[in-house]
PDB file of C-alpha atoms in Angstrom:
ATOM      1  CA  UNK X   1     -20.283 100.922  29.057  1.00 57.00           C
ATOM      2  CA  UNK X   2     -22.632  99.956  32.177  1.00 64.00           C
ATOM      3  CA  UNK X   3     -21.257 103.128  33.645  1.00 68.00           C
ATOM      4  CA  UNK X   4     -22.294 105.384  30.466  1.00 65.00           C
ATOM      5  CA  UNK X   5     -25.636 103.766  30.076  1.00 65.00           C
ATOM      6  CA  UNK X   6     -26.487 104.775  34.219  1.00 71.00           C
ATOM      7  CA  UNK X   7     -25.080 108.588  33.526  1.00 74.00           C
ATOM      8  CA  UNK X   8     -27.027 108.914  29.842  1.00 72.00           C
ATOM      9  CA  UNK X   9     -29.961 107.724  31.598  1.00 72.00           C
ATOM     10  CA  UNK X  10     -29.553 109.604  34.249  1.00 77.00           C
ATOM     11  CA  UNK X  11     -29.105 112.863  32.380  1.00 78.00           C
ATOM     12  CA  UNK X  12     -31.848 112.183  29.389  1.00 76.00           C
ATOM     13  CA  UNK X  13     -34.680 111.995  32.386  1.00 75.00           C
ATOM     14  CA  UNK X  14     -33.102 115.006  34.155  1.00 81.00           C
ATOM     15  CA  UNK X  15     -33.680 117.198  30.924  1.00 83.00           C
ATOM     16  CA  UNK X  16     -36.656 115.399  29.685  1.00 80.00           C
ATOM     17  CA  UNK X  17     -38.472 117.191  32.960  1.00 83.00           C
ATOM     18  CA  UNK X  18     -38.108 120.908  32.286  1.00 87.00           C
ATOM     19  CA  UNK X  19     -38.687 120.360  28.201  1.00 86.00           C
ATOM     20  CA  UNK X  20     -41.596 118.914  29.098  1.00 86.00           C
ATOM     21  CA  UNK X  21     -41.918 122.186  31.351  1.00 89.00           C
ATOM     22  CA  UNK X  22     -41.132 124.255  28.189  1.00 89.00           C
ATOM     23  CA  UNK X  23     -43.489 122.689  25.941  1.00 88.00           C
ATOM     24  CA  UNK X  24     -45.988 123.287  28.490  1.00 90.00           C
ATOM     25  CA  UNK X  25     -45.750 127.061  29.162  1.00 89.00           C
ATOM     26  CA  UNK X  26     -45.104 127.514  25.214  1.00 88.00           C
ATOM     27  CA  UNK X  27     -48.410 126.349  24.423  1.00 87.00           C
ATOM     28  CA  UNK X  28     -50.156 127.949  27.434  1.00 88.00           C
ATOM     29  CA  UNK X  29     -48.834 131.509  25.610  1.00 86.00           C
ATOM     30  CA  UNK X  30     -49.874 130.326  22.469  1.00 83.00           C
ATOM     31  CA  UNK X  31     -53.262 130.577  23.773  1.00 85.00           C
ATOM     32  CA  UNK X  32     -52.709 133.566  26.034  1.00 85.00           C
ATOM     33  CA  UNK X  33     -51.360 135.609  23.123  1.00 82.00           C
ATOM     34  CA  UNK X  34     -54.019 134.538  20.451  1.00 78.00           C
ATOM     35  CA  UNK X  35     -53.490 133.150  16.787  1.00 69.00           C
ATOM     36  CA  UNK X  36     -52.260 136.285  15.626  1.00 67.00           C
ATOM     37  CA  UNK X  37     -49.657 136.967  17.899  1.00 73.00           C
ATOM     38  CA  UNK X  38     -46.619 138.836  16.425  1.00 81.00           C
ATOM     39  CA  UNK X  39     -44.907 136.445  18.477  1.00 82.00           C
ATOM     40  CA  UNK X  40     -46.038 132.695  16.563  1.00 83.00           C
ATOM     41  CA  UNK X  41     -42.388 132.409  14.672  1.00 84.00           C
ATOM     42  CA  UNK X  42     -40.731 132.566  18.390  1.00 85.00           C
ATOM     43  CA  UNK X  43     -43.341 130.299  19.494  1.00 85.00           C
ATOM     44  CA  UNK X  44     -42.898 127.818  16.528  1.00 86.00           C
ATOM     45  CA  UNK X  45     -39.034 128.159  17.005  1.00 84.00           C
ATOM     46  CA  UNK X  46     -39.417 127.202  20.560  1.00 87.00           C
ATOM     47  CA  UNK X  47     -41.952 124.274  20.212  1.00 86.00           C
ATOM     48  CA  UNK X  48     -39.244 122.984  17.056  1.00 83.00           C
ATOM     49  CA  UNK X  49     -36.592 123.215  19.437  1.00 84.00           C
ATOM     50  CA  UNK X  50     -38.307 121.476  22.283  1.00 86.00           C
ATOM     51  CA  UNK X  51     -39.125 119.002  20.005  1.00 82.00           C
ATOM     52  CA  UNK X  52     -35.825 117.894  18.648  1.00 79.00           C
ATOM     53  CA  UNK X  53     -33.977 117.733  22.002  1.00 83.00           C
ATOM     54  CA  UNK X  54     -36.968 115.447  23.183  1.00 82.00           C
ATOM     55  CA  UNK X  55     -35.833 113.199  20.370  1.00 78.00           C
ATOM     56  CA  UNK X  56     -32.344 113.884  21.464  1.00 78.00           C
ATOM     57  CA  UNK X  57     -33.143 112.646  25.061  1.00 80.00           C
ATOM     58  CA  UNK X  58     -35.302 109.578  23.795  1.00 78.00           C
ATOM     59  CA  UNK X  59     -32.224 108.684  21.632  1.00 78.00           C
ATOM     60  CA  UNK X  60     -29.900 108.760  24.531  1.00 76.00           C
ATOM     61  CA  UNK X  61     -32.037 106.706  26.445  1.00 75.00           C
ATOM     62  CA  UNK X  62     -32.362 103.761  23.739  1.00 78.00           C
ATOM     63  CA  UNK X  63     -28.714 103.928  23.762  1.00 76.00           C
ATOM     64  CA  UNK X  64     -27.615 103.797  27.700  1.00 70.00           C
ATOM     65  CA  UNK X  65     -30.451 100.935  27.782  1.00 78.00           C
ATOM     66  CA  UNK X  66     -29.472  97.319  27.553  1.00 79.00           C
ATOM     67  CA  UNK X  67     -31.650  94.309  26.949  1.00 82.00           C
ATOM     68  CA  UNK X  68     -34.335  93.451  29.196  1.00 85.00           C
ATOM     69  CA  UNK X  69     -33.741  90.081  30.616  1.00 85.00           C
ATOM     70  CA  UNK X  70     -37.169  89.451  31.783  1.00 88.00           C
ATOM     71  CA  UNK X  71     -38.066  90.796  27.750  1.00 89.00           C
ATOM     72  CA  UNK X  72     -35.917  88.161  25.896  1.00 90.00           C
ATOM     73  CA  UNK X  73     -37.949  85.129  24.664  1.00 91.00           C
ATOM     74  CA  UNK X  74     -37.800  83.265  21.036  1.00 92.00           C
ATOM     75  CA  UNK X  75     -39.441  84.808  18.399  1.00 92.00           C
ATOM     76  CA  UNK X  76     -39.834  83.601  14.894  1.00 92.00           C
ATOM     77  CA  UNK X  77     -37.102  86.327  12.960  1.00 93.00           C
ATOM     78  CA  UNK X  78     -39.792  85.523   9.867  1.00 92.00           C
ATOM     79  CA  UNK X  79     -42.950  87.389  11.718  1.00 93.00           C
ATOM     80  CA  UNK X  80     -40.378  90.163  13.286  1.00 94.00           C
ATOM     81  CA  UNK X  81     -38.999  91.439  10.343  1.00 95.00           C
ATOM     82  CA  UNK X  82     -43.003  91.591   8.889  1.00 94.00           C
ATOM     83  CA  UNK X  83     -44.311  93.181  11.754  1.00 94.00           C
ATOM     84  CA  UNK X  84     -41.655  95.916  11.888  1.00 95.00           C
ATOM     85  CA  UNK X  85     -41.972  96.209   8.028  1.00 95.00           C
ATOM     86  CA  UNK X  86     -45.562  97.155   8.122  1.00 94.00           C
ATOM     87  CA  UNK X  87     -45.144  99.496  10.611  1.00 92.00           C
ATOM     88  CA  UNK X  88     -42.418 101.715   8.678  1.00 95.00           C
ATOM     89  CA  UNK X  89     -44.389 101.334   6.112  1.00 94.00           C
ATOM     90  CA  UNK X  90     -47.575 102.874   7.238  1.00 92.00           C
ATOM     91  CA  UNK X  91     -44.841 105.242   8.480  1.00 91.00           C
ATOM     92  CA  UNK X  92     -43.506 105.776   5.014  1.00 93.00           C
ATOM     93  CA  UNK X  93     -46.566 104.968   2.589  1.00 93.00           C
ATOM     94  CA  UNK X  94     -44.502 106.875  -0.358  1.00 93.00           C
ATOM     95  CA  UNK X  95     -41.417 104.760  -0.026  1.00 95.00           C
ATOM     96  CA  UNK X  96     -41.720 100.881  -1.650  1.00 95.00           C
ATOM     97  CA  UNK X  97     -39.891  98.576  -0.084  1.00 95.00           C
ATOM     98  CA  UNK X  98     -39.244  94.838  -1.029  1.00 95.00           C
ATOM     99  CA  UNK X  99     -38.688  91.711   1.340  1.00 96.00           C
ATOM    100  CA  UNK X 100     -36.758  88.884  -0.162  1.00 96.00           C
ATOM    101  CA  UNK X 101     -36.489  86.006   1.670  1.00 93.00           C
ATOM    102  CA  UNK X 102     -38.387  83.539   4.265  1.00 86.00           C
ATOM    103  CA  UNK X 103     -37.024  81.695   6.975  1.00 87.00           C
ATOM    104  CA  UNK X 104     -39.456  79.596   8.094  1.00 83.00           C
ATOM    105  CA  UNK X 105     -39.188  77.889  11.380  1.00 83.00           C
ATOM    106  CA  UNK X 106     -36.253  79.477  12.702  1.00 87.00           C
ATOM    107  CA  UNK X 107     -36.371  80.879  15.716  1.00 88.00           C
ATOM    108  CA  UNK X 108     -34.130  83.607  17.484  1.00 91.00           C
ATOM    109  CA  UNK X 109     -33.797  84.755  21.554  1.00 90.00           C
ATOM    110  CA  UNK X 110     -34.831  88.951  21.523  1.00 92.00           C
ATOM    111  CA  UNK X 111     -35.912  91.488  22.973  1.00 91.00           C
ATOM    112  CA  UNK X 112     -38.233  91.708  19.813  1.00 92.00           C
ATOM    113  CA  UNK X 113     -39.381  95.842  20.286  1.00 91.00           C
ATOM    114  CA  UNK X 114     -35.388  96.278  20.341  1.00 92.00           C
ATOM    115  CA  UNK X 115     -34.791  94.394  17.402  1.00 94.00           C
ATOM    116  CA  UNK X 116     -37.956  95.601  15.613  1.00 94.00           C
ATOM    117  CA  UNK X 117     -36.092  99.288  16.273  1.00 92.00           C
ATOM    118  CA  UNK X 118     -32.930  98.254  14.721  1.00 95.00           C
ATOM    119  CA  UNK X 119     -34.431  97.239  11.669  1.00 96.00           C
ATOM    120  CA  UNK X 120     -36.559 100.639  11.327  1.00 94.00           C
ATOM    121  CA  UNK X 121     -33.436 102.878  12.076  1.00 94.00           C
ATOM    122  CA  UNK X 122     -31.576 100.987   9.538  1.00 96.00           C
ATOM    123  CA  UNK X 123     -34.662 101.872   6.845  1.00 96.00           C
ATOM    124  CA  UNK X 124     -35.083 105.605   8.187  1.00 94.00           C
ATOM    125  CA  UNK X 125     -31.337 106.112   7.453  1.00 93.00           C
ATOM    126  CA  UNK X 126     -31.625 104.254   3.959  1.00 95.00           C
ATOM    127  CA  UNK X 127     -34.862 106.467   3.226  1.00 94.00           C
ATOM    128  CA  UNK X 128     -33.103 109.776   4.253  1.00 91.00           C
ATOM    129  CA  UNK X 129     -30.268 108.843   1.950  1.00 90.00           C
ATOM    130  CA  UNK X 130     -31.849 107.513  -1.074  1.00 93.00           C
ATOM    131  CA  UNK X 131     -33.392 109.602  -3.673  1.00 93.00           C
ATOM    132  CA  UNK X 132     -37.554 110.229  -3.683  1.00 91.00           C
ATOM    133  CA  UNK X 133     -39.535 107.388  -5.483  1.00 87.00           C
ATOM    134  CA  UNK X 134     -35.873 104.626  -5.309  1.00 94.00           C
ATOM    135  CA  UNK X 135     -36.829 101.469  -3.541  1.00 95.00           C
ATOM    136  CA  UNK X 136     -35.629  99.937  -0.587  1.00 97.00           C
ATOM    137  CA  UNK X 137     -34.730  96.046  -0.619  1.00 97.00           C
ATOM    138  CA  UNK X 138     -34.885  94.162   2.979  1.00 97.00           C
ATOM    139  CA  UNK X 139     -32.662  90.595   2.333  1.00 97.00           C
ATOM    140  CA  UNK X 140     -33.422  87.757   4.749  1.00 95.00           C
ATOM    141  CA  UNK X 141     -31.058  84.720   4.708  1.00 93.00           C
ATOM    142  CA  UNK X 142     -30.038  82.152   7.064  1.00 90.00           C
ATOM    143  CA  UNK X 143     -25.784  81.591   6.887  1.00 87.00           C
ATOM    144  CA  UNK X 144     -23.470  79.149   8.894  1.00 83.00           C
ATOM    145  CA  UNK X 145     -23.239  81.795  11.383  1.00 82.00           C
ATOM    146  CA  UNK X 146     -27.177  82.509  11.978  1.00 89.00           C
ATOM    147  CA  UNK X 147     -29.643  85.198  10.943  1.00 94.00           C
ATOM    148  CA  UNK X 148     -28.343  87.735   8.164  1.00 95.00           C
ATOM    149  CA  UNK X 149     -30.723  90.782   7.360  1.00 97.00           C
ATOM    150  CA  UNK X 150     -29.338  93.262   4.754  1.00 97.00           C
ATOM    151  CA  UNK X 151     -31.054  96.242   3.912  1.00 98.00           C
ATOM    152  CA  UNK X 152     -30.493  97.623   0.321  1.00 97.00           C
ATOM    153  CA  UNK X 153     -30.749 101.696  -0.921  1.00 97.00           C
ATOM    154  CA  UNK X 154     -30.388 103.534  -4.482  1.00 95.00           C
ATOM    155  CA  UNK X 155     -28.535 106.714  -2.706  1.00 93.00           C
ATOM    156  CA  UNK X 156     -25.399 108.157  -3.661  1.00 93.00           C
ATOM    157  CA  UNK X 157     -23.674 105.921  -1.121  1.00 93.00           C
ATOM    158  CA  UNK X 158     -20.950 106.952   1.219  1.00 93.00           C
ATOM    159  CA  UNK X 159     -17.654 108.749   0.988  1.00 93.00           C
ATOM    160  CA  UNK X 160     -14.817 106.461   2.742  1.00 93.00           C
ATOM    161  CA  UNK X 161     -14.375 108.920   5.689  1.00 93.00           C
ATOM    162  CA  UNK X 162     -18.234 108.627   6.045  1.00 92.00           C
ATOM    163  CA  UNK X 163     -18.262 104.834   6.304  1.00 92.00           C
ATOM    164  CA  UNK X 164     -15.706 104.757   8.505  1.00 92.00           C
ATOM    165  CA  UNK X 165     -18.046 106.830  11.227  1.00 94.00           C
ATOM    166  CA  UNK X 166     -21.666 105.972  10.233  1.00 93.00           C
ATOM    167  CA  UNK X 167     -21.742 104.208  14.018  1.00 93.00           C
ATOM    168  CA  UNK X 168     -20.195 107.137  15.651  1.00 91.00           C
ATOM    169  CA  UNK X 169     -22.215 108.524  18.206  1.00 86.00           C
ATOM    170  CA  UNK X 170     -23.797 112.290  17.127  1.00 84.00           C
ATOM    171  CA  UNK X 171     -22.152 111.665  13.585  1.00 89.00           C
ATOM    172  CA  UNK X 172     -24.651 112.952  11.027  1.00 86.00           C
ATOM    173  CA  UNK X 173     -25.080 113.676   7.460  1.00 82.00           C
ATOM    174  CA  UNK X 174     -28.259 115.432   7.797  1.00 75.00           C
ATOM    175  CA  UNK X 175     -28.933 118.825   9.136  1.00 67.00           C
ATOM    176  CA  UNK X 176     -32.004 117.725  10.894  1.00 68.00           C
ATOM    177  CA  UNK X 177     -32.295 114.260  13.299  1.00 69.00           C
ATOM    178  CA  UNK X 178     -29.862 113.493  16.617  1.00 74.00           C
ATOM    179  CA  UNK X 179     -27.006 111.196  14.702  1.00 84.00           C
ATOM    180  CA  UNK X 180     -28.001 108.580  17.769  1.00 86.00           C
ATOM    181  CA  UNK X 181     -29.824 106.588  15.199  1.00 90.00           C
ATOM    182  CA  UNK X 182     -27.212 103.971  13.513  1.00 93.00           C
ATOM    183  CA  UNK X 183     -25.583 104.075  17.077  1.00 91.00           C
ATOM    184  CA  UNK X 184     -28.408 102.564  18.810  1.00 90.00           C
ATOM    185  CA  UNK X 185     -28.804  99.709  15.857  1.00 94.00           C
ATOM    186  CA  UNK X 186     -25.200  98.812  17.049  1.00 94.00           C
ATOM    187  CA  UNK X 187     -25.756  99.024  20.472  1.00 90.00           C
ATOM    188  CA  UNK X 188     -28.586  96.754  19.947  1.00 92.00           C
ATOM    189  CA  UNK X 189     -27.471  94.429  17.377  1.00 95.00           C
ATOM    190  CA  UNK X 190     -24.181  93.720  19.591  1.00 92.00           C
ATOM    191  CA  UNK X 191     -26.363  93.188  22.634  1.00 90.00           C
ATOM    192  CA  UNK X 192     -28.062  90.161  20.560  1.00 91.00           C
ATOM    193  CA  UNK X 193     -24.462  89.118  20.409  1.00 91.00           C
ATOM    194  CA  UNK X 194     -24.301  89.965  16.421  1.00 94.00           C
ATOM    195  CA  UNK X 195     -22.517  92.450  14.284  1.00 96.00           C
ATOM    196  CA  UNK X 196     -23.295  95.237  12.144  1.00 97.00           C
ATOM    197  CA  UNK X 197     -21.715  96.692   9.145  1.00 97.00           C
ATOM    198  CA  UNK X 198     -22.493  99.076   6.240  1.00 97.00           C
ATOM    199  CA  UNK X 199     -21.001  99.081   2.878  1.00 97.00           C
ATOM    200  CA  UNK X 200     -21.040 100.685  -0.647  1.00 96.00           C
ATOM    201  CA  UNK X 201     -22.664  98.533  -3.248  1.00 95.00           C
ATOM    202  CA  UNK X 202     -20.437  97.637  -6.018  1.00 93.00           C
ATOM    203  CA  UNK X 203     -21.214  98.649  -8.960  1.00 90.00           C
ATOM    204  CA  UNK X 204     -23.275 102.027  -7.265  1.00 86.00           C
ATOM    205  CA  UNK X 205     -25.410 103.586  -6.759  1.00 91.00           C
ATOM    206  CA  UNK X 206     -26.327 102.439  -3.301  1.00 94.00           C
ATOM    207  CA  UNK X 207     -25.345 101.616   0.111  1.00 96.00           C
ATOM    208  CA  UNK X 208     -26.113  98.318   2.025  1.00 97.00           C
ATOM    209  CA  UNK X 209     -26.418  98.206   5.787  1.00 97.00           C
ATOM    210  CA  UNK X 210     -26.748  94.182   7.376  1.00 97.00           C
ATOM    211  CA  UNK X 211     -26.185  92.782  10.903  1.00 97.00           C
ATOM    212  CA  UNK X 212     -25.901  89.193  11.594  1.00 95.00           C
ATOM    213  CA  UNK X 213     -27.279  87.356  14.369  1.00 92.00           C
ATOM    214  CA  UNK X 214     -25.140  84.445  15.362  1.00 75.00           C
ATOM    215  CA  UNK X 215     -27.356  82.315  17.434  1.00 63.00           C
ATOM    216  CA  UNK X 216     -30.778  80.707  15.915  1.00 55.00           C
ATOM    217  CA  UNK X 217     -32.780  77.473  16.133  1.00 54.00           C
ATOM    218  CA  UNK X 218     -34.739  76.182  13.965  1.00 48.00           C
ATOM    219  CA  UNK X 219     -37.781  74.489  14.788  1.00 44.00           C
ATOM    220  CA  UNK X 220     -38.866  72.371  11.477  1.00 42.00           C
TER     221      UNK X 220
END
């Protein structure tokens, strides 16, 4: 795995260079050709293209990356989960979104932007899945094991062969985004030394994806 993180590295900032390269010269002929170029669908095609694979690269990145040591200090989980709810929120102003839950006092060793990322991947995929104007749920609760966050949807849920491969790296259910996304929450979740699952929510409709955190202090 330290192998595959040096080569994706390696590779995402080899191509990031010449997209950025692409994106570059695409715009210069945006100008040279004028606003009514014949040519603005290529143009758009291009930029759209450059676009996603730079979200491709960024993904890959995230994923060969592990924790940063020098990064890793205790945070309180209470403040983290806030902080990276009001950012997906101003993110996602149409969306509501509930937090249940307070853990006051406890305490957890993180890389806290990481973290803060798995929590927002987990609520991008629950948005893309869920139907316009459903709500989102965000459970906080401390077990016998440590920190448990579960994030709740009203989508369709997931077919079995689906659930089985929602951490596979590249697997998708959208035609758009780089299927990287729930792969990098388990890459980071297991790097806290936690686990991740996702499961249909019985009765449906609904999915719910949680991780657990095993290790936590609390300071009260």
């Amino acid at each position: 795995m330290e192998l595959l993180g040096k080569i994706t590295a390696g590779v995402a900032h080899e191509v990031r260079n010449p997209l950025n390269a692409i994106a570059s010269i695409t715009e210069a002929l945006r100008l040279e050709l004028g606003a009514d170029s014949a040519y603005d669908d290529y143009l758009d095609h291009m930029r759209s293209q450059v676009r996603r694979l730079s979200a491709l690269m960024q993904d890959l990145l995230e994923l060969g990356r592990p924790l940063n040591v020098n990064l890793v200090h205790e945070e309180a989980i209470d403040e983290l989960v806030a902080s990276a709810l009001a950012l997906w929120r101003r993110a996602n102003p149409n969306r509501p979104v509930g937090l249940h839950g307070k853990l006051a006092g406890v305490m957890i060793r993180t890389e806290g932007a990481r973290l803060q990322q798995a929590l927002i991947n987990i609520l991008d995929n629950a948005h893309q899945h869920s139907p316009a104007g459903t709500r989102l749920e965000v459970y906080l609760d401390a077990t016998g094991d440590g920190v448990r966050l579960r994030v709740v949807d009203e989508g369709p849920g997931f077919a079995p062969d689906a659930l089985a491969r929602i951490f596979e790296p590249f697997f998708t259910l959208r035609r758009t985004g780089t299927g990287l996304g729930m792969s990098i929450v388990k890459q980071i979740i297991e790097a806290h030394g936690g686990t991740v699952w996702v499961r249909n929510n019985e009765p449906l409709p609904g999915a719910t994806v949680g991780f657990l955190i095993p290790s936590f202090e609390t300071t009260v």
